[in-house]
Coordinates of N, CA and C in Angstrom, one line a residue:
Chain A
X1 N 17.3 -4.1 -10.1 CA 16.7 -4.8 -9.0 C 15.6 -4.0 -8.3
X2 N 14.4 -4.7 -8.2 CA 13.3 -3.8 -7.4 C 13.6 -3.6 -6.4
X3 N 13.0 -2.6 -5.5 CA 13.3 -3.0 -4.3 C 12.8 -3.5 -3.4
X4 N 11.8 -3.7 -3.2 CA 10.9 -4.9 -2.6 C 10.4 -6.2 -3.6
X5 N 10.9 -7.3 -3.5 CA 10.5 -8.1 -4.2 C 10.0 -9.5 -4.1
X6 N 8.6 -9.6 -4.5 CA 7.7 -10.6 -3.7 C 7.1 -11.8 -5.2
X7 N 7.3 -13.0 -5.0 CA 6.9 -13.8 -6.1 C 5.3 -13.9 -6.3
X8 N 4.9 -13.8 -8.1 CA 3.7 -13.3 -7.9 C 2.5 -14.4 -7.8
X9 N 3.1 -15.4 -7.5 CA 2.3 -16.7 -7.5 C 1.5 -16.9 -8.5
X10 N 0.4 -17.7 -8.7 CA -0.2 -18.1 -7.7 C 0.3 -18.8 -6.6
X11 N 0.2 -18.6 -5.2 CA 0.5 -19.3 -4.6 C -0.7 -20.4 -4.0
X12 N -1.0 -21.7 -3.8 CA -1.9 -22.9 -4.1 C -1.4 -23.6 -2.6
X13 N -1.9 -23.8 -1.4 CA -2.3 -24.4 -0.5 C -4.0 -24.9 0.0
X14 N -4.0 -26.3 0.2 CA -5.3 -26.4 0.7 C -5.5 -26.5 2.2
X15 N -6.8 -25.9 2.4 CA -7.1 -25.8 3.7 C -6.8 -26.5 4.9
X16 N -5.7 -25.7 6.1 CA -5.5 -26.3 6.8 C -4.1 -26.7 6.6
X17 N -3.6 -25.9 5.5 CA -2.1 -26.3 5.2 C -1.6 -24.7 6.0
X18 N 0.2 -24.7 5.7 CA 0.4 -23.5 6.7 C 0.9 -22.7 5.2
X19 N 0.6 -21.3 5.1 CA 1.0 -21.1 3.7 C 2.2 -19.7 4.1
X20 N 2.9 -19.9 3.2 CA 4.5 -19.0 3.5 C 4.6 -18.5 2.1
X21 N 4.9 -16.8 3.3 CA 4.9 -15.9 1.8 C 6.6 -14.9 2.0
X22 N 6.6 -15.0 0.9 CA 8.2 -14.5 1.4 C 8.7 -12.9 0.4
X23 N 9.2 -12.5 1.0 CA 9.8 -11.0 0.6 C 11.0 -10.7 0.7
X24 N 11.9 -9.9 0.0 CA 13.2 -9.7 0.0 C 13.3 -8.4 -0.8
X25 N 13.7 -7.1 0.0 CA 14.1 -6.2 0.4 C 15.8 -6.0 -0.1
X26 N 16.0 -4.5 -0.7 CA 17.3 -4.3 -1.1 C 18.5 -3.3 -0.8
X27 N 17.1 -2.0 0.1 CA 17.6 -1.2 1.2 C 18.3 -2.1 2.8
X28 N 19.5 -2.3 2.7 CA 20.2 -2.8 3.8 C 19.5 -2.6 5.0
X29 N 19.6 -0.7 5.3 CA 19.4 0.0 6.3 C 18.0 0.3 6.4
X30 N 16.6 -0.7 6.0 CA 15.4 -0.5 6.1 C 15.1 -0.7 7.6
X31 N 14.2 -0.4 8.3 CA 14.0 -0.7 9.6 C 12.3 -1.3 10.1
X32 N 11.6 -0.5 9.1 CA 9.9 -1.3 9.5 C 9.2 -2.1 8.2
X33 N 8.8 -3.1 8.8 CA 8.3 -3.9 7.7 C 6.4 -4.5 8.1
X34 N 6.3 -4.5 6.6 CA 4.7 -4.3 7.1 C 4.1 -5.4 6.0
X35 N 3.2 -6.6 6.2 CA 2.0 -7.3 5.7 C 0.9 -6.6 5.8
X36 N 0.4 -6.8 3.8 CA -1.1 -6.2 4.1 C -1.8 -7.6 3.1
X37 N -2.9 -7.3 3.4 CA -3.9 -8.6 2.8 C -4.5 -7.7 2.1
X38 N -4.9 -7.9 1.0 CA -5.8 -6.7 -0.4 C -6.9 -8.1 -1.2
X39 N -8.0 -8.3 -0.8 CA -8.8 -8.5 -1.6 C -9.3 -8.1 -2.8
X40 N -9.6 -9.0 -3.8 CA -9.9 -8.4 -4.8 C -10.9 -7.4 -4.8
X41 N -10.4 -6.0 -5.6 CA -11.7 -5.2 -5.7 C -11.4 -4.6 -4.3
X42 N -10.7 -4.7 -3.3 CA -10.8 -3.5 -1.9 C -9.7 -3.4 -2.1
X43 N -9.2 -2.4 -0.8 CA -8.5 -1.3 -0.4 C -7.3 -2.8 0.7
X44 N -6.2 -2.4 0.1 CA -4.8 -3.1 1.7 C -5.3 -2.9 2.8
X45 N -5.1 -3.9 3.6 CA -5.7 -3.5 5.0 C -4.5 -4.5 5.8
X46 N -4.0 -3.8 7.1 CA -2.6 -3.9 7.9 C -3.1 -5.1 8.2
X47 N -2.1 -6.5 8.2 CA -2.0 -7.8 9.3 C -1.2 -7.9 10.0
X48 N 0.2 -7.2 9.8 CA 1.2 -7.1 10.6 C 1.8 -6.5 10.1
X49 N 3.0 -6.2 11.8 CA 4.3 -4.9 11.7 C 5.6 -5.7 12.1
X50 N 6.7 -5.2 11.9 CA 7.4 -6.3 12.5 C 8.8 -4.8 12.2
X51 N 9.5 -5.1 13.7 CA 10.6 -4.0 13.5 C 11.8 -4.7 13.9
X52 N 12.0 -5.7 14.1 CA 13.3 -6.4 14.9 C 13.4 -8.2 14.6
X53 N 14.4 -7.6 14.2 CA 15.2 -9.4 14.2 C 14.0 -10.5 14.6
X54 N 13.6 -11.7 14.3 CA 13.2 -12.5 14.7 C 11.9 -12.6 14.2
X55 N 10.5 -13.8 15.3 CA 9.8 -13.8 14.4 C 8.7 -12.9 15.6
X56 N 7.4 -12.6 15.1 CA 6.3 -12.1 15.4 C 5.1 -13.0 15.4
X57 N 4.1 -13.1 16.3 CA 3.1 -14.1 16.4 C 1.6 -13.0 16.9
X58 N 0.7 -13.1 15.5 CA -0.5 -13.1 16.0 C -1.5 -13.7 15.6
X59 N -2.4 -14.3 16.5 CA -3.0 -14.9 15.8 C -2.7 -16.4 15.0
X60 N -3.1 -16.2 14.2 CA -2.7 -17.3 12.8 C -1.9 -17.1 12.4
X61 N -0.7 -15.9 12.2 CA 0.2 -15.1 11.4 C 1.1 -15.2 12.4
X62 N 2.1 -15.2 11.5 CA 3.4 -15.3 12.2 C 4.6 -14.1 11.5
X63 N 4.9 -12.9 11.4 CA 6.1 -12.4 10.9 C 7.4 -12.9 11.4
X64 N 8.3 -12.9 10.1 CA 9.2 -13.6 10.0 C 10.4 -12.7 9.8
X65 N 11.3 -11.4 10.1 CA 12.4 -11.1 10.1 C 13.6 -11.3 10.0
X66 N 14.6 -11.1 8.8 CA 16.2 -11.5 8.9 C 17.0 -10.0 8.1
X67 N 17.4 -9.5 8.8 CA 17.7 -8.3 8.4 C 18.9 -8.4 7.5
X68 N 19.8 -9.7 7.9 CA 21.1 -9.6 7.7 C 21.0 -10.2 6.4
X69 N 19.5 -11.1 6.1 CA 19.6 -11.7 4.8 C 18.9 -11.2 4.6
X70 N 18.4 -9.6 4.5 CA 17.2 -8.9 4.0 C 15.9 -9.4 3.8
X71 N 15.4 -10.2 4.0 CA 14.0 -11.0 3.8 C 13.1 -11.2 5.1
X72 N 11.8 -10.9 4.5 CA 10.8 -11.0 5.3 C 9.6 -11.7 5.1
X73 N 9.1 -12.6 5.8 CA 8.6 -13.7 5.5 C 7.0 -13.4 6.4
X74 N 6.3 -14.2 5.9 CA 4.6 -13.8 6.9 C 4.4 -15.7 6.5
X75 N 3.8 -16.6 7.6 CA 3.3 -17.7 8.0 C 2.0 -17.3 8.1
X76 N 1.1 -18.3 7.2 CA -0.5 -18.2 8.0 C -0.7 -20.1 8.2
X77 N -0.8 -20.3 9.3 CA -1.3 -21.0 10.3 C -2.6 -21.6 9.5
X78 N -2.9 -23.2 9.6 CA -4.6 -23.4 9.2 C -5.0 -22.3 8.4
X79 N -4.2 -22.4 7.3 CA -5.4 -21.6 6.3 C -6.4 -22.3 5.8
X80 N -7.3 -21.0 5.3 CA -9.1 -20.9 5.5 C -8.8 -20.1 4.1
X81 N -10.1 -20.9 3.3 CA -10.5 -20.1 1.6 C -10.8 -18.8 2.0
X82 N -11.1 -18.5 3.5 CA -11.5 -16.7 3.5 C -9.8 -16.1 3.4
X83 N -8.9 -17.0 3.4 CA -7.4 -16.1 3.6 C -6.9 -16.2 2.1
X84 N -7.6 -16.7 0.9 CA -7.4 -16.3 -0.3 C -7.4 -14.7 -0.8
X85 N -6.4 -14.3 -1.3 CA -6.2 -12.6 -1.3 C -4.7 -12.8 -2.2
X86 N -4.3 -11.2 -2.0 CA -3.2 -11.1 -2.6 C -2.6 -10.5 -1.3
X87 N -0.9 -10.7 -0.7 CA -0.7 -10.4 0.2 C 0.7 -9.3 -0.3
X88 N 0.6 -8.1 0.2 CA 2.0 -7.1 -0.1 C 2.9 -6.8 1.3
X89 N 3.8 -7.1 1.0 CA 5.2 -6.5 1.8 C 5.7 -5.0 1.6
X90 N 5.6 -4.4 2.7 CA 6.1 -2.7 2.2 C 7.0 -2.9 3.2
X91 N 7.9 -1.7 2.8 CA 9.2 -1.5 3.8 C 9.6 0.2 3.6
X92 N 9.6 0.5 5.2 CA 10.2 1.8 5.5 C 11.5 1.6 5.2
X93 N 12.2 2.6 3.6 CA 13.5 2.3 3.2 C 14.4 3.5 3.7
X94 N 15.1 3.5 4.2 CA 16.3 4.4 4.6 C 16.2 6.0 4.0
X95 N 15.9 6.9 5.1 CA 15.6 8.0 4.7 C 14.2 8.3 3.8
X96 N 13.5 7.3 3.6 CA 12.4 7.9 2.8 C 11.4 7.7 4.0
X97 N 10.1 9.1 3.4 CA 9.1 8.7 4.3 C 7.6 8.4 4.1
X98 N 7.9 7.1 2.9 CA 6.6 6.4 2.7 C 7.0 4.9 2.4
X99 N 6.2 3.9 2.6 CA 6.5 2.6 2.3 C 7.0 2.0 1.1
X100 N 7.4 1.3 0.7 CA 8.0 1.1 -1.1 C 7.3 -0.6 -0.9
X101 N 6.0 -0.8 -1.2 CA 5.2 -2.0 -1.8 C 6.0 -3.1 -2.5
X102 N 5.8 -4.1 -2.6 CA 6.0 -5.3 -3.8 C 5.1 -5.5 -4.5
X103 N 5.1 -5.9 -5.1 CA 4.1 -6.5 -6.4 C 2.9 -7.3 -5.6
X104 N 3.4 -8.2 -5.0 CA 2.2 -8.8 -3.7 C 2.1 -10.5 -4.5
X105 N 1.8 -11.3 -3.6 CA 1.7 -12.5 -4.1 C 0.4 -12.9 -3.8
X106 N -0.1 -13.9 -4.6 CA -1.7 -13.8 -4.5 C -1.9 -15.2 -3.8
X107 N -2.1 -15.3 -3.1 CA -2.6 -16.9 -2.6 C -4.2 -17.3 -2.5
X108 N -3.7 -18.5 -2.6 CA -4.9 -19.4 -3.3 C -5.0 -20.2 -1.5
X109 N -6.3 -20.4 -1.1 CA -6.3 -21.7 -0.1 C -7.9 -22.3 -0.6
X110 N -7.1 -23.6 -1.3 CA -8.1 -24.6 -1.8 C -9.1 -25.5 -0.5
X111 N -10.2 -25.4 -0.6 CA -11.4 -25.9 0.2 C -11.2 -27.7 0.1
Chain B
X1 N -15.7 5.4 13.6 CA -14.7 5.9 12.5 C -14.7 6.0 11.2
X2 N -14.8 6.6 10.5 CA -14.7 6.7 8.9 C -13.0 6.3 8.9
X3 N -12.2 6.6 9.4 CA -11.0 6.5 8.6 C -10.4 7.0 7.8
X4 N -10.4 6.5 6.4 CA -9.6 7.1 5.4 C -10.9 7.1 4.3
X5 N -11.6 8.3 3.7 CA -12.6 8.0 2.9 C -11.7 9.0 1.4
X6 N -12.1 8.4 0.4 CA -12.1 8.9 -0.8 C -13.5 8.7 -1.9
X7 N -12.9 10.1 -2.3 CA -14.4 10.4 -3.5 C -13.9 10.8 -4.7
X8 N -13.9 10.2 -6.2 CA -15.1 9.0 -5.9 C -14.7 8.0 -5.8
X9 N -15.5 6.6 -6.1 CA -15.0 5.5 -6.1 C -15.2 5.1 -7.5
X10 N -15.9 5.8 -8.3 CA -15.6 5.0 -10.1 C -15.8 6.2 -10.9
X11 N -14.8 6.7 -11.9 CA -14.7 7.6 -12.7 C -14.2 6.9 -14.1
X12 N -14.8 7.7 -14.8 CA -14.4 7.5 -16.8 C -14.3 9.3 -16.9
X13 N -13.2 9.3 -18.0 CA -12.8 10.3 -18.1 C -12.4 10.4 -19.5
X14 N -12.2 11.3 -19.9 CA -11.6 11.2 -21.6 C -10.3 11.7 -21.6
X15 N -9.6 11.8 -22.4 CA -8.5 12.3 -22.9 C -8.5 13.8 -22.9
X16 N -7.5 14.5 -22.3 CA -7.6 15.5 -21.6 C -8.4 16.3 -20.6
X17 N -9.5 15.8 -20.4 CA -10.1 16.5 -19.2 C -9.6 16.3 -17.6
X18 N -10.0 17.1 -17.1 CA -9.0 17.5 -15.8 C -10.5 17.0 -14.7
X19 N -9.3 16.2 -13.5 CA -10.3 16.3 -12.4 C -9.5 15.9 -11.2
X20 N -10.3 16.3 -10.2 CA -9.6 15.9 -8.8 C -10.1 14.9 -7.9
X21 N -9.6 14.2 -7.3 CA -9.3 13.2 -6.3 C -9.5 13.8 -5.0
X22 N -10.6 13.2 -4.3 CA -10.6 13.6 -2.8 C -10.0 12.6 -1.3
X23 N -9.6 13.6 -1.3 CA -9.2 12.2 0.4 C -9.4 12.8 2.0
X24 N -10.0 12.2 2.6 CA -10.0 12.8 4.2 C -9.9 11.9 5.0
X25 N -9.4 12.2 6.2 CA -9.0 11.4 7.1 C -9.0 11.7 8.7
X26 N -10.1 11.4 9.3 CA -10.2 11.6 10.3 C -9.4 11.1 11.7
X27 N -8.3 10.3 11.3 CA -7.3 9.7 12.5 C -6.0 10.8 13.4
X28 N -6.4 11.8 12.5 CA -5.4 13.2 13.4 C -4.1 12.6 13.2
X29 N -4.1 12.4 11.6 CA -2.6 12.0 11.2 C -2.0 12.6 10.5
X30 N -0.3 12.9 10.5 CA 0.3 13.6 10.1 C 0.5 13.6 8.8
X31 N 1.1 12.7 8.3 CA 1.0 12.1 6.6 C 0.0 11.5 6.0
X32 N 0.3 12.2 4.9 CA -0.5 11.3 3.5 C 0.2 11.1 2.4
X33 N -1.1 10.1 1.8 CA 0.0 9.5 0.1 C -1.1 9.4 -0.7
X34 N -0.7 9.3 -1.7 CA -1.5 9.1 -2.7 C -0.2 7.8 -3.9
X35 N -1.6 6.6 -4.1 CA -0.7 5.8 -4.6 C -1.4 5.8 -5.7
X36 N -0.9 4.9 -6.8 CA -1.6 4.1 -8.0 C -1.4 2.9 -8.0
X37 N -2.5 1.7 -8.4 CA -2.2 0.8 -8.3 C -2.5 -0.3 -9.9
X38 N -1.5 -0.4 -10.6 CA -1.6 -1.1 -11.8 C -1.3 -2.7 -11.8
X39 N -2.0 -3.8 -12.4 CA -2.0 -5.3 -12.7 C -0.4 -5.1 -12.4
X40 N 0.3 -5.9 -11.7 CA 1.4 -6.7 -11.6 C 2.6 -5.8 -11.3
X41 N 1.9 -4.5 -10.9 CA 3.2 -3.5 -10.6 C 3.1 -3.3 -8.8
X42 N 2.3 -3.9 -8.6 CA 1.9 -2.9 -6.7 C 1.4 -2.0 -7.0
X43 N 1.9 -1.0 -5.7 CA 1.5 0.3 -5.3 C 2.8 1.2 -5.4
X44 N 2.6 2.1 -6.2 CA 3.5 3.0 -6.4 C 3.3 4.3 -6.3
X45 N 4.2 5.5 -5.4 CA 4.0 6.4 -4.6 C 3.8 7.9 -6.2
X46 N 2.8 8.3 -5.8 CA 3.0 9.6 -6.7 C 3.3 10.5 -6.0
X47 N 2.7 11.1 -4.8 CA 2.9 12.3 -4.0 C 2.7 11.9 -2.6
X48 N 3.3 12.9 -1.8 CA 3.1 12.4 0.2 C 3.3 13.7 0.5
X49 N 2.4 13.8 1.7 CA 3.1 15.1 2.8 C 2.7 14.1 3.3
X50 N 4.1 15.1 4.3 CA 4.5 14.6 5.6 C 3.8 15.0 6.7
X51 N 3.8 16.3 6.4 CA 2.4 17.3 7.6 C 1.8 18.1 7.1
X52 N 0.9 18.8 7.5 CA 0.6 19.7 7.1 C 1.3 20.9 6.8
X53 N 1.0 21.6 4.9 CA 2.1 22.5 4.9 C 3.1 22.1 3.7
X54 N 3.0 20.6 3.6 CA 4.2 20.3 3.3 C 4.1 18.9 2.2
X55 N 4.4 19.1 0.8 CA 4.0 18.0 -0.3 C 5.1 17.6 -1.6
X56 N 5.6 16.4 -1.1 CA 6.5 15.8 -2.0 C 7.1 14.7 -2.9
X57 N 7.2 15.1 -4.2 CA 6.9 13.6 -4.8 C 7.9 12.5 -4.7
X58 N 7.0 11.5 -5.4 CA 7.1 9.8 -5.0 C 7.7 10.0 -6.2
X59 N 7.3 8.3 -6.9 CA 8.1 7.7 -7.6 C 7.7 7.9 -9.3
X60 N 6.1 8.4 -9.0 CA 5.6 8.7 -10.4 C 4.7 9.9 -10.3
X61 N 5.4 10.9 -9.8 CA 4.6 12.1 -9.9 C 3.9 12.9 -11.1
X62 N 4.8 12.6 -12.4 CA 4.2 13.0 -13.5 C 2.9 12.8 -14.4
X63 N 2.0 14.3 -14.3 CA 0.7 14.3 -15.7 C -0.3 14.5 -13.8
X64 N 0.5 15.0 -12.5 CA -0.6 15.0 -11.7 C 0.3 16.1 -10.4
X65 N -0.7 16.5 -9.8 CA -0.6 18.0 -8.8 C -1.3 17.5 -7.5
X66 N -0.6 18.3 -6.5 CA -1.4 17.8 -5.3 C -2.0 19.0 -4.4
X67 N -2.7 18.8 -3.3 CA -2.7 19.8 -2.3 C -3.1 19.4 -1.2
X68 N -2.3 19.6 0.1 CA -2.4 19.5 1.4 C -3.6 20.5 2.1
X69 N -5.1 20.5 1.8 CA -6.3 21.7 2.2 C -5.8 21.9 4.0
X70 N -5.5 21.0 4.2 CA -5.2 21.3 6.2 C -4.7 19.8 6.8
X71 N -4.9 19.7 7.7 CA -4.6 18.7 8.4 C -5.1 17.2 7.7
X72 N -6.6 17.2 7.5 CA -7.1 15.9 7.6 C -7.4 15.8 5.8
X73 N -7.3 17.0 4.9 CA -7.5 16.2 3.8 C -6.3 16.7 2.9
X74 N -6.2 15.9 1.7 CA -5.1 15.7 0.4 C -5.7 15.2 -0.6
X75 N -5.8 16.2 -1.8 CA -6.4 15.8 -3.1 C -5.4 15.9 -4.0
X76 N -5.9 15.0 -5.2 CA -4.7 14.9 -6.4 C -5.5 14.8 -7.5
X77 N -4.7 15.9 -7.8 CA -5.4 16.5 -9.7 C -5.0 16.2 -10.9
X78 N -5.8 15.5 -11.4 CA -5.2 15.3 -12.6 C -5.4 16.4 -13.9
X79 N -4.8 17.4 -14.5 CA -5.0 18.2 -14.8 C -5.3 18.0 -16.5
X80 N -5.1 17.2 -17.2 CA -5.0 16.6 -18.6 C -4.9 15.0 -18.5
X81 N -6.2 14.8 -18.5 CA -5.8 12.7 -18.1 C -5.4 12.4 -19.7
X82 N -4.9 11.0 -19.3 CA -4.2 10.8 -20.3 C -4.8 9.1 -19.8
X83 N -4.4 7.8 -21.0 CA -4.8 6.9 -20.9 C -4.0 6.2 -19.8
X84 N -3.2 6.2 -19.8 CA -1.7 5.8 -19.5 C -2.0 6.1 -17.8
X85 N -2.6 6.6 -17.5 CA -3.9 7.3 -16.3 C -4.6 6.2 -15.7
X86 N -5.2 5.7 -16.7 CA -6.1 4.7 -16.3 C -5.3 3.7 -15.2
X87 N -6.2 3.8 -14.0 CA -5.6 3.1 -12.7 C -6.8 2.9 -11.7
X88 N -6.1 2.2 -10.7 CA -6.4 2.5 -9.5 C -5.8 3.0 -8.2
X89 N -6.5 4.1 -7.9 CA -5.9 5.3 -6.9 C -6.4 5.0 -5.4
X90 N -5.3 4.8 -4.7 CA -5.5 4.9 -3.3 C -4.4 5.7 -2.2
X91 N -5.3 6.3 -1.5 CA -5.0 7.4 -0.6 C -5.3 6.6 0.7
X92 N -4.0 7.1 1.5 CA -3.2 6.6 3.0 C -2.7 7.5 4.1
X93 N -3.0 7.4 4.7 CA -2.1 8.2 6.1 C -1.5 7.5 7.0
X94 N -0.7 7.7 7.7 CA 0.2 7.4 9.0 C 0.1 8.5 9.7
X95 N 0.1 8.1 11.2 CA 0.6 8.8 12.5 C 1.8 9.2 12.2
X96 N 2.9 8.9 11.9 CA 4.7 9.3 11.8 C 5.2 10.3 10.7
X97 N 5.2 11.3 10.9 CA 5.7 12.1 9.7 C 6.9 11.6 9.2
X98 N 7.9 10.5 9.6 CA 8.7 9.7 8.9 C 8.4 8.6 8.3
X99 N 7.2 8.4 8.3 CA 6.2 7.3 7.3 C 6.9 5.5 8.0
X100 N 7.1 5.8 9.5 CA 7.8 4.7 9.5 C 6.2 3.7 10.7
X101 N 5.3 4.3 10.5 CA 4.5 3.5 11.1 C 3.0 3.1 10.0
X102 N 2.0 1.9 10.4 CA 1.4 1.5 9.6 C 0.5 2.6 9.1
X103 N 0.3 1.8 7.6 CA -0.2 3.1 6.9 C -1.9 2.4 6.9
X104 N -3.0 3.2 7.1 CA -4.3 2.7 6.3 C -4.5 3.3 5.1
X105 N -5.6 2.9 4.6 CA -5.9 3.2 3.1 C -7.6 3.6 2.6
X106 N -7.7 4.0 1.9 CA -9.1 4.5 1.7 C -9.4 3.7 0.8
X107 N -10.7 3.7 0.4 CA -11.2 2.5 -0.6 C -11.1 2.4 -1.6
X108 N -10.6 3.2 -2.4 CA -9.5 3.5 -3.6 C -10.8 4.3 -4.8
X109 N -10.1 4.6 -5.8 CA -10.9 4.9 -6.6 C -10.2 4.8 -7.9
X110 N -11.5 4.2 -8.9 CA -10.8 3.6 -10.3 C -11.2 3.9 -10.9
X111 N -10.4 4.6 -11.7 CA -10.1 5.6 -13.1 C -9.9 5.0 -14.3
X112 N -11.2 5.5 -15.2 CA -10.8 4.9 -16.4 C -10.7 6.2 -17.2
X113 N -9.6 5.9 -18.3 CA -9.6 7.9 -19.0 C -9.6 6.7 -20.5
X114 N -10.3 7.3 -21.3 CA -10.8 6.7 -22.6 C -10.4 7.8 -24.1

């Protein structure tokens, strides 16, 4: 079992639809969880942090928290063809001190 | 802000020759990493300090070396490339020497070893 593990899509919403990307985590005792958006050809760049139960709201993004069911979820709001990317879930895992990535799910938002 | 800069950004290499990876980071952060990033695998950790002083490996440290020069920079050596090499390399820092806060990332750099 990986330990971050994210479906690799493609994932296919059109514009203006709300697109849901979902993560599931294997470390029980993880505590920080993190969205990055990675364009093709660039560098991860942070959308959100989320450390506690429940959900998170910025913006268009919404983080989504369940510790007890290990999964971590990110909402984008009215997606836009500019929010087409590949999106990764990292998690600070118990005792270690760097993030442990997923594979990342690629979303599509059709014009 | 520069942020997180790495050099270079496109390398070809051959089969066994040796070269190093630069990274600097001007955000007065404690940690760094050095990842690789292969089609349909993520980002996987080869080496991190936590501070200055201090460097320890990830998940795929082997066929590579690292060094902490001071505070703001971390380079990774590849001392004999190998194909199996061929990647894309990106270098990170955090504020938290427990790596439990966001990480940024440099612009990566992509290694082809032939």
């Amino acid at each position: 079992q990986k330990e971050v593990e994210q479906n690799s899509g493609p994932l296919s919403v059109p514009e203006g639809a709300i697109a849901s990307l979902n993560c599931t985590y294997s470390d029980r005792g993880s505590q920080s969880f993190f969205w990055y958006r990675q364009y093709s050809g660039k560098s991860p760049e942070l959308i959100m942090s989320i450390y506690s139960n429940g959900d998170k709201e910025d913006g268009r993004f919404t983080a989504q928290l369940n510790k007890a069911s290990q999964y971590v979820s990110l909402l984008i709001r009215d997606s836009q063809p500019s929010d087409s990317a590949t999106y990764l879930c990292a998690v600070k895992g118990t005792g270690r001190r760097a993030l442990t990535f997923g594979s990342g799910t690629r979303l599509q938002v059709q014009p | 802000n520069a942020g997180v800069t790495q050099t270079p950004k496109f390398q070809v290499l051959k089969t066994g020759q040796s070269m190093t990876l630069q990274c600097a980071q001007d955000m007065n952060h404690n940690s760094m990493y050095w990842y690789r990033q292969d089609p349909g695998m993520g980002l996987r950790l080869i080496y991190y300090s936590a501070s200055e002083g201090t460097t320890d490996k990830g998940e795929v440290p082997n066929g590579y070396n690292v060094s902490r020069l001071n505070k703001r920079e971390f380079s990774l050596r590849l001392e004999s490339a190998a194909p199996s090499q061929t990647s894309v390399y990106f270098c990170a820092s955090t504020s938290s020497t427990q790596g439990a806060t966001e990480a940024f990332f440099g612009q990566g750099t992509r290694l082809t070893v032939v």
